[in-house]
JSON list of C-alpha atoms in Angstrom, two decimals:
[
{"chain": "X", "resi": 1, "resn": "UNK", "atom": "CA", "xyz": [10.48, -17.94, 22.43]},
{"chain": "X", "resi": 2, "resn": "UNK", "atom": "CA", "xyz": [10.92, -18.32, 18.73]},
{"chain": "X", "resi": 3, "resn": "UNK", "atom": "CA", "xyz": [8.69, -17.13, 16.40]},
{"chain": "X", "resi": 4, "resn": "UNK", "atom": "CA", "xyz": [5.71, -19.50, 14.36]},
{"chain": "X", "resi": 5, "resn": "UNK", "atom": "CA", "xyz": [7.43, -20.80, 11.38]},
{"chain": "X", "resi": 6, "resn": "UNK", "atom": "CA", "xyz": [4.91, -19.49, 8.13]},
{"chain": "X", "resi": 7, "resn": "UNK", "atom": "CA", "xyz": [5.44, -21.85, 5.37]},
{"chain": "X", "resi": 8, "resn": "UNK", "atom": "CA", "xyz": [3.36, -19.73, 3.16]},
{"chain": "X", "resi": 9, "resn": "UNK", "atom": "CA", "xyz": [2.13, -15.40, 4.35]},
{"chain": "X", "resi": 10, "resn": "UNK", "atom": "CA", "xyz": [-1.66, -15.54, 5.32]},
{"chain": "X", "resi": 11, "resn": "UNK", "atom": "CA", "xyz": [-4.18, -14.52, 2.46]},
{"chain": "X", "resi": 12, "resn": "UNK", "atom": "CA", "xyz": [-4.11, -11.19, 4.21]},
{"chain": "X", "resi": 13, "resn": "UNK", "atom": "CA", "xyz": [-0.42, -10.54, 3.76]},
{"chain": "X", "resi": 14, "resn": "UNK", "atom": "CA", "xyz": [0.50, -8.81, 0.46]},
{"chain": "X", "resi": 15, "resn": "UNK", "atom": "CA", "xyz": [3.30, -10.49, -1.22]},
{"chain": "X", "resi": 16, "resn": "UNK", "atom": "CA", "xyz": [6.08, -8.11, -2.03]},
{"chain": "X", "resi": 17, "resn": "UNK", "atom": "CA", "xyz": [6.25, -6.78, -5.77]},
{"chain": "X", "resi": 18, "resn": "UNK", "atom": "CA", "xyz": [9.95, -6.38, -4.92]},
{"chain": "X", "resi": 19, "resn": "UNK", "atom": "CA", "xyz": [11.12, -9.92, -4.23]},
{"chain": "X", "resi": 20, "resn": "UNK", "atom": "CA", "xyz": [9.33, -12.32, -6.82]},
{"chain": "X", "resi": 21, "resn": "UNK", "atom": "CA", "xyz": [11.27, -15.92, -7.65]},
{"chain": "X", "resi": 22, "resn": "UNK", "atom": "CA", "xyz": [12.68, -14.87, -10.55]},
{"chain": "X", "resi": 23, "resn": "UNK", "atom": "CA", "xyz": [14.90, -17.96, -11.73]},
{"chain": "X", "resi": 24, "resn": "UNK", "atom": "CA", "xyz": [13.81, -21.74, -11.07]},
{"chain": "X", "resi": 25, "resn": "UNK", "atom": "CA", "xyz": [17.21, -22.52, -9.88]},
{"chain": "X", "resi": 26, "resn": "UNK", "atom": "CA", "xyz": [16.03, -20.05, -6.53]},
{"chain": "X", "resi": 27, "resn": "UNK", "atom": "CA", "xyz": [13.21, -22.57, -5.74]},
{"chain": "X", "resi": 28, "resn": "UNK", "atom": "CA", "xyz": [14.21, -26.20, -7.40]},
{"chain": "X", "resi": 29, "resn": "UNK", "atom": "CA", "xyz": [11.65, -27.79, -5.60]},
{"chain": "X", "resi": 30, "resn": "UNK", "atom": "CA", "xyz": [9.12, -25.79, -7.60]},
{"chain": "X", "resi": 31, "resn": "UNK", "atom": "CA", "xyz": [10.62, -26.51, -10.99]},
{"chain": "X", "resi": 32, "resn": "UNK", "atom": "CA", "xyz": [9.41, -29.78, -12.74]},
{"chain": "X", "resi": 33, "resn": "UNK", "atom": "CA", "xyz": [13.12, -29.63, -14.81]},
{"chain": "X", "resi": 34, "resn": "UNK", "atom": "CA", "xyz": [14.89, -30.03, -11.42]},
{"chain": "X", "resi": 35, "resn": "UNK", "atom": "CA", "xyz": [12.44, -32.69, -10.05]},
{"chain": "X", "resi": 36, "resn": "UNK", "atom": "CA", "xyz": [12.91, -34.24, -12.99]},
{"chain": "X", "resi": 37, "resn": "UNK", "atom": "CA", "xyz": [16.71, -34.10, -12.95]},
{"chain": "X", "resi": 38, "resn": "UNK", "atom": "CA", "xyz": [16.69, -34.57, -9.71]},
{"chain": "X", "resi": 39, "resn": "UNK", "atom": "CA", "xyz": [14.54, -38.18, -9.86]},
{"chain": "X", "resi": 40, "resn": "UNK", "atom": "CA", "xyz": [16.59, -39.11, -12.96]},
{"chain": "X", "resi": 41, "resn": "UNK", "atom": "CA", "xyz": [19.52, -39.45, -11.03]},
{"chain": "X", "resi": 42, "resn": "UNK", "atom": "CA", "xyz": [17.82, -41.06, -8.88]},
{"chain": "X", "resi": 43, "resn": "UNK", "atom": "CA", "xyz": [15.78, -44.19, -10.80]},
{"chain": "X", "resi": 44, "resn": "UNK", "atom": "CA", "xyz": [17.82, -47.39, -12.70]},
{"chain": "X", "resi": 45, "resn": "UNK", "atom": "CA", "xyz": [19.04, -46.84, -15.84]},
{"chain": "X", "resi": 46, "resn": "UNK", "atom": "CA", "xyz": [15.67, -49.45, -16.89]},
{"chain": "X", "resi": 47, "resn": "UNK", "atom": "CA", "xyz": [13.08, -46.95, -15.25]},
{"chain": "X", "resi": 48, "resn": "UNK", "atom": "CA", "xyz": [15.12, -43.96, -16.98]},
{"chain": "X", "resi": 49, "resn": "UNK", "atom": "CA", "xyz": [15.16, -45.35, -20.13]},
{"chain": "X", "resi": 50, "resn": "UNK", "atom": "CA", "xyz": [11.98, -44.71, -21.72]},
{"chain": "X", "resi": 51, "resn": "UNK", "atom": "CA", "xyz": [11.82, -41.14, -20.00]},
{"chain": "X", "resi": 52, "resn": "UNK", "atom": "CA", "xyz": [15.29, -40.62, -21.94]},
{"chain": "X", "resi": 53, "resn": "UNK", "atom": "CA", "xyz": [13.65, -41.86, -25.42]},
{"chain": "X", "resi": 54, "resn": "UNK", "atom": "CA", "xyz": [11.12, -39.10, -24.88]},
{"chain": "X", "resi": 55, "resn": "UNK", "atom": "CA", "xyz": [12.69, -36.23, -23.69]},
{"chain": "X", "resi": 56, "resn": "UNK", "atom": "CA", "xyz": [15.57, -34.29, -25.51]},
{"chain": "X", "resi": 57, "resn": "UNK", "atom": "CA", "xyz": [17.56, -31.28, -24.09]},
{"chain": "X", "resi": 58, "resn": "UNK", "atom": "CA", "xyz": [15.56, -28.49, -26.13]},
{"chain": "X", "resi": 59, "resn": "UNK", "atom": "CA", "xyz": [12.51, -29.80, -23.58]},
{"chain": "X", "resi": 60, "resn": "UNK", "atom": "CA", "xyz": [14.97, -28.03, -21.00]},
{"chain": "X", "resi": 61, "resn": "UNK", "atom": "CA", "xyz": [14.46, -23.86, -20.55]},
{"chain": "X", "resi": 62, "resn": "UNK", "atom": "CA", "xyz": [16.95, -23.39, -18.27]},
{"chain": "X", "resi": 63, "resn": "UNK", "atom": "CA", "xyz": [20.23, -24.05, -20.31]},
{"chain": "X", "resi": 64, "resn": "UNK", "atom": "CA", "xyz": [21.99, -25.14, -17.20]},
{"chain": "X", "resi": 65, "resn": "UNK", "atom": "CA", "xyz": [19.29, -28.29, -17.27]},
{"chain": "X", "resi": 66, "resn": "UNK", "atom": "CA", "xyz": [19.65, -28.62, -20.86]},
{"chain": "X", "resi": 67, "resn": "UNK", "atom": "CA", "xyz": [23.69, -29.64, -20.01]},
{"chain": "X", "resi": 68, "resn": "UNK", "atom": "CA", "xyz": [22.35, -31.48, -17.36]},
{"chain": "X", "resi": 69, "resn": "UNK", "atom": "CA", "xyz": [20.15, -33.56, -19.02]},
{"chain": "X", "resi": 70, "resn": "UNK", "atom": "CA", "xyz": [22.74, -34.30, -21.85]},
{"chain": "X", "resi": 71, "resn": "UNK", "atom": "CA", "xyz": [25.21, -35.50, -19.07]},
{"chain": "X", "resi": 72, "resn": "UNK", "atom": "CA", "xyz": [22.89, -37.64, -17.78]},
{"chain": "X", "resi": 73, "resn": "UNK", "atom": "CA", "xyz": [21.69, -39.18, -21.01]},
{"chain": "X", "resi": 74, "resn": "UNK", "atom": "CA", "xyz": [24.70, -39.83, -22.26]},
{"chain": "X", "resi": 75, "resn": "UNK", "atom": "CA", "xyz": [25.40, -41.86, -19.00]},
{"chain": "X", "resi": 76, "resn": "UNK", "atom": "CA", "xyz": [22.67, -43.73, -18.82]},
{"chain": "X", "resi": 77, "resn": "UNK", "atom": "CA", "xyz": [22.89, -44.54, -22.62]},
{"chain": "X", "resi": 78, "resn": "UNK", "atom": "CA", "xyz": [26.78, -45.83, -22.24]},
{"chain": "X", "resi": 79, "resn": "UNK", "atom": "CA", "xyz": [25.85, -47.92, -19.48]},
{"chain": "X", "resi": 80, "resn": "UNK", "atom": "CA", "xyz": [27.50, -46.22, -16.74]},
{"chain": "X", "resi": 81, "resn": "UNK", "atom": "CA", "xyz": [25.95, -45.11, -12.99]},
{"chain": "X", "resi": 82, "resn": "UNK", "atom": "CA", "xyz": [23.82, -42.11, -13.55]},
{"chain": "X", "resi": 83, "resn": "UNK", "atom": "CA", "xyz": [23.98, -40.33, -10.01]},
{"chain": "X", "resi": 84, "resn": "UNK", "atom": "CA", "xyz": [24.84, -37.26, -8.45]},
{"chain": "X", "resi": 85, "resn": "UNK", "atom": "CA", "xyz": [28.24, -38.16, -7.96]},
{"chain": "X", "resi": 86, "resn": "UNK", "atom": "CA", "xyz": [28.90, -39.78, -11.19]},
{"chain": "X", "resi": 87, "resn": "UNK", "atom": "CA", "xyz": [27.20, -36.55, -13.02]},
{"chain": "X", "resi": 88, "resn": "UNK", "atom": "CA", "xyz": [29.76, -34.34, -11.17]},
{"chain": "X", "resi": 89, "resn": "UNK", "atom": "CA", "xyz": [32.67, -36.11, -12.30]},
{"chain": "X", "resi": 90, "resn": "UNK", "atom": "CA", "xyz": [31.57, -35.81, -15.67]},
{"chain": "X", "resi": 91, "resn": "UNK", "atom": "CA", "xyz": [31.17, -32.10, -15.49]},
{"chain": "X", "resi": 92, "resn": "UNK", "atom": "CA", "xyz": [34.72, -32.18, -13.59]},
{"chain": "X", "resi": 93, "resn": "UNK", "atom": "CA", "xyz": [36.17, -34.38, -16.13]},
{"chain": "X", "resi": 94, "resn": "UNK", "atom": "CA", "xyz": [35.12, -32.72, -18.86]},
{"chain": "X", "resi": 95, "resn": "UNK", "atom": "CA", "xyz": [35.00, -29.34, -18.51]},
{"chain": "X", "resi": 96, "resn": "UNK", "atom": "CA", "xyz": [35.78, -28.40, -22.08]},
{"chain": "X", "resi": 97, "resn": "UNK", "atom": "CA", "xyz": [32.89, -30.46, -23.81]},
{"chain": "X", "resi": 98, "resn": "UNK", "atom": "CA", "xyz": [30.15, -29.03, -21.48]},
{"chain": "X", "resi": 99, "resn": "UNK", "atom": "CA", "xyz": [28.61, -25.88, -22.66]},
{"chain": "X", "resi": 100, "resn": "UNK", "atom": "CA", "xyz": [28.80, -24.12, -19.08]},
{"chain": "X", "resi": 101, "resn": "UNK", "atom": "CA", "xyz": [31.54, -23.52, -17.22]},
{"chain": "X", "resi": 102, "resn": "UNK", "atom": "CA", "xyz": [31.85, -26.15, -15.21]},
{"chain": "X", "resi": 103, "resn": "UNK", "atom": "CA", "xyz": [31.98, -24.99, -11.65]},
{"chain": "X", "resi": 104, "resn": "UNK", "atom": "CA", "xyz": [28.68, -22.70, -12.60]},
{"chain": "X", "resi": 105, "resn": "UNK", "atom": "CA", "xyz": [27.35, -26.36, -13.83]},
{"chain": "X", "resi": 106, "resn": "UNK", "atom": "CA", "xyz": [28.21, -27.81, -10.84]},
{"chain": "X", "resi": 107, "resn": "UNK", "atom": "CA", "xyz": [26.90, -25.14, -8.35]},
{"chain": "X", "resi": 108, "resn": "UNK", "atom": "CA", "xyz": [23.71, -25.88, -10.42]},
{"chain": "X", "resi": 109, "resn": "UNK", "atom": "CA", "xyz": [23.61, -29.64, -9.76]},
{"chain": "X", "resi": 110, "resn": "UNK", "atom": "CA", "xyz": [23.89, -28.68, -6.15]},
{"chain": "X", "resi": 111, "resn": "UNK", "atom": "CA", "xyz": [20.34, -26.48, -6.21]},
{"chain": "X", "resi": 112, "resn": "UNK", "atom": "CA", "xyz": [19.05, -29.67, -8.61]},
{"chain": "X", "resi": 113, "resn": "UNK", "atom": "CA", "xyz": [20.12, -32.27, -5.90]},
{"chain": "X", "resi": 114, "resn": "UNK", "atom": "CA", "xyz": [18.02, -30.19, -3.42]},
{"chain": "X", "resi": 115, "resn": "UNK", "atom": "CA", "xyz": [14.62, -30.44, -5.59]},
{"chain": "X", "resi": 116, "resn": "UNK", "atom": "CA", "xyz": [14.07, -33.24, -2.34]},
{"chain": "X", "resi": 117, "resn": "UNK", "atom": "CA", "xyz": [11.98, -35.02, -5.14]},
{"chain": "X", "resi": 118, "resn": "UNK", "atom": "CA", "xyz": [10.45, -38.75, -5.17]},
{"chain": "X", "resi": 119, "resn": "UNK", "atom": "CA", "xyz": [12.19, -40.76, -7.72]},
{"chain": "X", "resi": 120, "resn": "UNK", "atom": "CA", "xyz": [9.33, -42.95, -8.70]},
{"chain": "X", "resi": 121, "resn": "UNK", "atom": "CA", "xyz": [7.60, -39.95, -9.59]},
{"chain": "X", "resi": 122, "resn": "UNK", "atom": "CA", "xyz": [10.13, -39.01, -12.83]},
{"chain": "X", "resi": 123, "resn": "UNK", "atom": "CA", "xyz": [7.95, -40.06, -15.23]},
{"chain": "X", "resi": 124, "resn": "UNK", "atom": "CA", "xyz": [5.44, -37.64, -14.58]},
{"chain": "X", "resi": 125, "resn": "UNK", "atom": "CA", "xyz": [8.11, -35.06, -14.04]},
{"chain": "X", "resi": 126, "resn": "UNK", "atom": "CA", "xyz": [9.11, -35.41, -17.37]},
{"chain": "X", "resi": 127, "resn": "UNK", "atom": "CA", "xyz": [5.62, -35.29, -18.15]},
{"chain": "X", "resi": 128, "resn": "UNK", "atom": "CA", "xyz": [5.35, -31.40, -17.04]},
{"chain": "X", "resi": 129, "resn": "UNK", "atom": "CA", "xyz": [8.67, -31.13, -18.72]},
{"chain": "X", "resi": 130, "resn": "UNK", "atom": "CA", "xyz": [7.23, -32.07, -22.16]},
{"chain": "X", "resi": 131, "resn": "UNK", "atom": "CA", "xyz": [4.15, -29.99, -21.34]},
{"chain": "X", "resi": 132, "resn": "UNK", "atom": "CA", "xyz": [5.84, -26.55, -20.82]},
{"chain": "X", "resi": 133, "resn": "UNK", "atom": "CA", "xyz": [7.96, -27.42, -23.91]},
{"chain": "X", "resi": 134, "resn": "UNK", "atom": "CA", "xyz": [5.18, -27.94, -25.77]},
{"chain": "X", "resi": 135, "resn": "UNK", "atom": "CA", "xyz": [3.80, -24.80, -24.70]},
{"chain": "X", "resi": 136, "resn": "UNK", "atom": "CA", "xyz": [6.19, -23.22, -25.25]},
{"chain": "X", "resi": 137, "resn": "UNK", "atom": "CA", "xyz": [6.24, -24.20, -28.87]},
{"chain": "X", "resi": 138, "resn": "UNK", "atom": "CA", "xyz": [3.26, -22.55, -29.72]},
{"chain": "X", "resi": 139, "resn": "UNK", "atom": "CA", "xyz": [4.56, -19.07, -28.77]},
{"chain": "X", "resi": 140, "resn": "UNK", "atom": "CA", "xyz": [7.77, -20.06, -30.83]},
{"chain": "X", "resi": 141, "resn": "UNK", "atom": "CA", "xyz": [5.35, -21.13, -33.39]},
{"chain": "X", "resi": 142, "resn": "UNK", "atom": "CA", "xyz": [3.27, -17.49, -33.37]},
{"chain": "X", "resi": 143, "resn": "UNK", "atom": "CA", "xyz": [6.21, -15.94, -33.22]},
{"chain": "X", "resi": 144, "resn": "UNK", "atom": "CA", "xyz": [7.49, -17.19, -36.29]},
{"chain": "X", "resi": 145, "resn": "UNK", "atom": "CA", "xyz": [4.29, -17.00, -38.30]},
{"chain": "X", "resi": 146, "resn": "UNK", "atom": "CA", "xyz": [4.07, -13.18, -36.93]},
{"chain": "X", "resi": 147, "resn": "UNK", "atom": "CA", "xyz": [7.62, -12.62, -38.71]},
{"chain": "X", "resi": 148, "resn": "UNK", "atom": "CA", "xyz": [6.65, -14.77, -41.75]},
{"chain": "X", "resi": 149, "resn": "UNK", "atom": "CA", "xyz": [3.86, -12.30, -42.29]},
{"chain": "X", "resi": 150, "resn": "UNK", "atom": "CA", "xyz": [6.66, -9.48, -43.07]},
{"chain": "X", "resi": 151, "resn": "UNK", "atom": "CA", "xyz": [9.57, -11.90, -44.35]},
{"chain": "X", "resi": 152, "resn": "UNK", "atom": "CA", "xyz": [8.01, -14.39, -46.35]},
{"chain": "X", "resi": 153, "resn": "UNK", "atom": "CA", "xyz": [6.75, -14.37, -50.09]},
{"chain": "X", "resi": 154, "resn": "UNK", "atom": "CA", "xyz": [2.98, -13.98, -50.23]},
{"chain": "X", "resi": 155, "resn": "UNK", "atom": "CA", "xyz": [3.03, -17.16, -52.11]},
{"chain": "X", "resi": 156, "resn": "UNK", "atom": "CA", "xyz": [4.85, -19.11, -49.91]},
{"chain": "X", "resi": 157, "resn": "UNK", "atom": "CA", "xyz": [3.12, -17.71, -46.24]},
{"chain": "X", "resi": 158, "resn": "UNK", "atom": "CA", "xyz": [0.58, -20.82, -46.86]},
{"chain": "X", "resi": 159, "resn": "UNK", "atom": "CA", "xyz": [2.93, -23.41, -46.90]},
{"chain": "X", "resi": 160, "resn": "UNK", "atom": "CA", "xyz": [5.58, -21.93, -44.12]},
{"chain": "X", "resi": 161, "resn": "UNK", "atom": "CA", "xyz": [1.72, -22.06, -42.21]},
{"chain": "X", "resi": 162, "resn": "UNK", "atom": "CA", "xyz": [1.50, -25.54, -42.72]},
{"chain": "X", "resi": 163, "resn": "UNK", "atom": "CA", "xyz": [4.76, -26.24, -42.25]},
{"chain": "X", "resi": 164, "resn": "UNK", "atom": "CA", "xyz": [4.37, -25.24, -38.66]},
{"chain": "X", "resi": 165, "resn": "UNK", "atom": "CA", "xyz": [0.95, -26.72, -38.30]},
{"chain": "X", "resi": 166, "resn": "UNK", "atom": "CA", "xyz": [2.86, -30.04, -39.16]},
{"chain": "X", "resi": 167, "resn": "UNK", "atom": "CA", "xyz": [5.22, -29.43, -36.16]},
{"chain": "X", "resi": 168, "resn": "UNK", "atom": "CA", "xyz": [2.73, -28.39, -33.70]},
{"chain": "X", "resi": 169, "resn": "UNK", "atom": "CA", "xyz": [0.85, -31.60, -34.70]},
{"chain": "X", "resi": 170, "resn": "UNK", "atom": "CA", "xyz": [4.04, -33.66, -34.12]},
{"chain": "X", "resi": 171, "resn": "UNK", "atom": "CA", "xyz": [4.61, -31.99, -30.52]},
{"chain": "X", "resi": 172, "resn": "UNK", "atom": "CA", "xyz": [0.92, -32.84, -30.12]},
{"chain": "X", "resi": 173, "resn": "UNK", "atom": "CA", "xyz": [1.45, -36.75, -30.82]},
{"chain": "X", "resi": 174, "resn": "UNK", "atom": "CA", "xyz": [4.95, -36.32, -28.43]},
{"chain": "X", "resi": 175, "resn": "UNK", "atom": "CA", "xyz": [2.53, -34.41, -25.37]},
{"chain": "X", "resi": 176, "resn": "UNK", "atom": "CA", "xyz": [0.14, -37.34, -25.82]},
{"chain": "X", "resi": 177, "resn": "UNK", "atom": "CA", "xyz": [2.25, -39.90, -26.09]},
{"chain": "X", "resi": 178, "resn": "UNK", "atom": "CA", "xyz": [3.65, -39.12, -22.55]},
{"chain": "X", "resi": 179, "resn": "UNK", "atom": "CA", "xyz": [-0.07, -38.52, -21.38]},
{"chain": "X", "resi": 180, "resn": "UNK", "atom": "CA", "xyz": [-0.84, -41.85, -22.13]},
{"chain": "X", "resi": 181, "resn": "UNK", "atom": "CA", "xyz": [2.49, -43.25, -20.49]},
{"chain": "X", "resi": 182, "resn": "UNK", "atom": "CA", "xyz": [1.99, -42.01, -17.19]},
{"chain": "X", "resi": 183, "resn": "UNK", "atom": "CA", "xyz": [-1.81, -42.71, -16.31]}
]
C-alpha cells in the first residue's frame, strides 16, 4: 500500500533549514511573474493589451522573465500569436537578440508553462507583479539615499531626496493605477 500523499508537512513537522525554495523558477506555481507569464500567453492579444501598457520588463526580478516578457510584448504589439509555441520560436529564431542563451531561455519557458495558472486571472497577476516591483523600489530607493549620504554634496542631498520622493510617488500612481484596474 502506498503511502498518504502530504501536500503540505503537518504543523508538527519542522521544515528543513537545509532545503528552502531558493529560486522561483523551482516552484512557478508560487511565483506571480510565472503566473503572469504563464496567463499572458494564454489571454487575446485585446485582454493582454492593457496589462502590456502597464507592465515593463524592469517589473520582472528574475531576468529570465524580464526576456520573457519582452518576447511576449513585442508579439503581441506586432500583431502576431502570443503563445507558448510562438514564444519558443522566437527565442529559437533569434537567439542572438535575446539576452539569455537561448536554450537556458527556453528550459525556463518550460518551468513558466507549468505555473498551471488561470488565464482570466492575468490581470491580477500582473497586479502582484507591479506590487513586488514597487516594493522593491523602495529598498532601491533607501539604498540610494544611504549612498547619497556619503557621495553627494551636502547641498545637493535635498534635492537627490526629492528627486527620489518624485519617483516613489510616480510608482505610487503606477501601483494604484493597477489597484483600481482589477477590482
Amino acid at each position: 500500500m502506498a503511502a498518504p500523499l502530504h501536500l503540505a508537512p503537518p504543523i508538527t513537522e519542522q521544515i528543513p533549514d537545509h532545503d528552502p525554495i531558493e529560486h522561483s523558477v523551482d516552484a512557478p506555481h508560487l511565483d506571480a511573474e510565472a503566473c503572469c507569464l504563464s496567463a499572458l500567453m494564454q489571454i487575446s492579444a485585446a485582454q493582454a493589451r492593457p496589462i502590456i501598457d502597464t507592465l515593463t520588463v524592469g517589473d520582472f526580478t528574475d531576468s529570465a522573465h524580464g526576456a520573457l516578457y519582452r518576447l511576449i510584448h513585442a508579439l503581441i504589439r506586432g500583431g502576431q500569436p502570443h503563445d507558448y509555441v510562438m514564444v519558443a520560436h522566437e527565442i529559437d529564431g533569434h537567439p542572438a537578440g535575446i539576452d539569455h542563451h537561448h536554450a537556458q531561455l527556453r528550459q525556463h519557458l518550460v518551468r513558466v508553462v507549468g505555473a498551471a495558472t488561470f488565464p482570466e486571472r492575468a490581470p491580477h497577476y500582473a497586479k502582484a507583479v507591479v506590487a513586488q516591483s514597487y516594493r522593491r523600489s523602495f529598498e532601491t530607493a533607501a539604498q540610494a539615499l544611504r549612498e547619497a549620504t556619503e557621495t553627494v554634496a551636502t547641498d545637493d542631498l535635498y534635492e537627490y531626496m526629492c528627486h527620489l520622493g518624485r519617483r516613489q510617488r510616480d510608482a505610487h500612481a503606477r501601483y494604484a493605477a493597477i489597484c483600481a484596474a482589477t477590482e
